[in-house]
Coordinates of C-alpha atoms in Angstrom, one line a residue:
X23 CA 109.9 145.9 60.6
X24 CA 112.8 143.5 60.1
X25 CA 112.0 139.8 59.8
X26 CA 114.2 137.5 61.9
X27 CA 115.3 134.2 60.4
X28 CA 116.2 131.5 62.9
X29 CA 118.6 128.7 62.2
X30 CA 117.0 125.3 61.8
X31 CA 118.9 124.1 64.9
X32 CA 117.2 126.9 66.9
X33 CA 113.8 126.0 65.5
X34 CA 114.3 122.3 66.5
X35 CA 115.4 123.4 70.0
X36 CA 112.4 125.6 70.3
X37 CA 110.1 122.7 69.3
X38 CA 111.8 120.4 71.7
X39 CA 111.4 122.8 74.6
X40 CA 107.7 123.2 73.6
X41 CA 107.1 119.4 73.6
X42 CA 109.0 119.1 76.9
X43 CA 106.8 121.8 78.5
X44 CA 103.6 120.0 77.2
X45 CA 104.9 116.7 78.6
X46 CA 105.7 118.3 81.9
X47 CA 102.2 119.7 82.2
X48 CA 100.8 116.2 81.5
X49 CA 103.1 114.7 84.2
X50 CA 102.0 117.4 86.6
X51 CA 98.4 116.4 86.0
X52 CA 99.2 112.7 86.6
X53 CA 100.9 113.5 89.9
X54 CA 98.0 115.7 91.0
X55 CA 95.6 112.8 90.3
X56 CA 97.9 110.3 92.1
X57 CA 98.1 112.6 95.2
X58 CA 94.4 113.1 95.2
X59 CA 93.8 109.3 95.1
X60 CA 96.4 108.7 97.8
X61 CA 94.8 111.3 100.1
X62 CA 91.4 109.6 99.6
X63 CA 92.9 106.2 100.3
X64 CA 94.6 107.6 103.4
X65 CA 91.3 108.9 104.7
X66 CA 89.6 105.5 104.1
X67 CA 92.4 103.8 106.0
X68 CA 92.0 106.2 108.8
X69 CA 88.2 105.6 109.0
X70 CA 88.7 101.9 108.9
X71 CA 91.4 102.0 111.7
X72 CA 89.1 104.1 113.9
X73 CA 86.2 101.7 113.3
X74 CA 88.4 98.7 114.0
X75 CA 89.8 100.3 117.2
X76 CA 86.3 101.1 118.4
X77 CA 85.1 97.6 117.7
X78 CA 88.1 96.1 119.6
X79 CA 87.5 98.6 122.5
X80 CA 83.9 97.5 122.7
X81 CA 84.9 93.9 123.0
X82 CA 87.6 94.6 125.6
X83 CA 86.6 93.0 129.0
X84 CA 87.3 96.2 131.0
X85 CA 84.8 98.1 128.9
X86 CA 81.4 98.3 130.6
X87 CA 78.7 96.2 128.9
X88 CA 75.5 97.8 127.6
X89 CA 73.3 96.1 130.3
X90 CA 75.4 97.5 133.2
X91 CA 74.9 101.1 132.2

């Protein structure tokens, strides 16, 4: 079996590519966490908006009062 000898420049390039891949995976994880947090925030805003709209609707004069039901 022949042993391949790579030039120092190729070895440096290989190491750079490996480090870039590791950094990319780290970035991917940060983006995933950000998107997860954003989706949670979006859901909280939606719930708040629904509760706010319901509260406003209940206060609206055209809405029948509890006693008239």
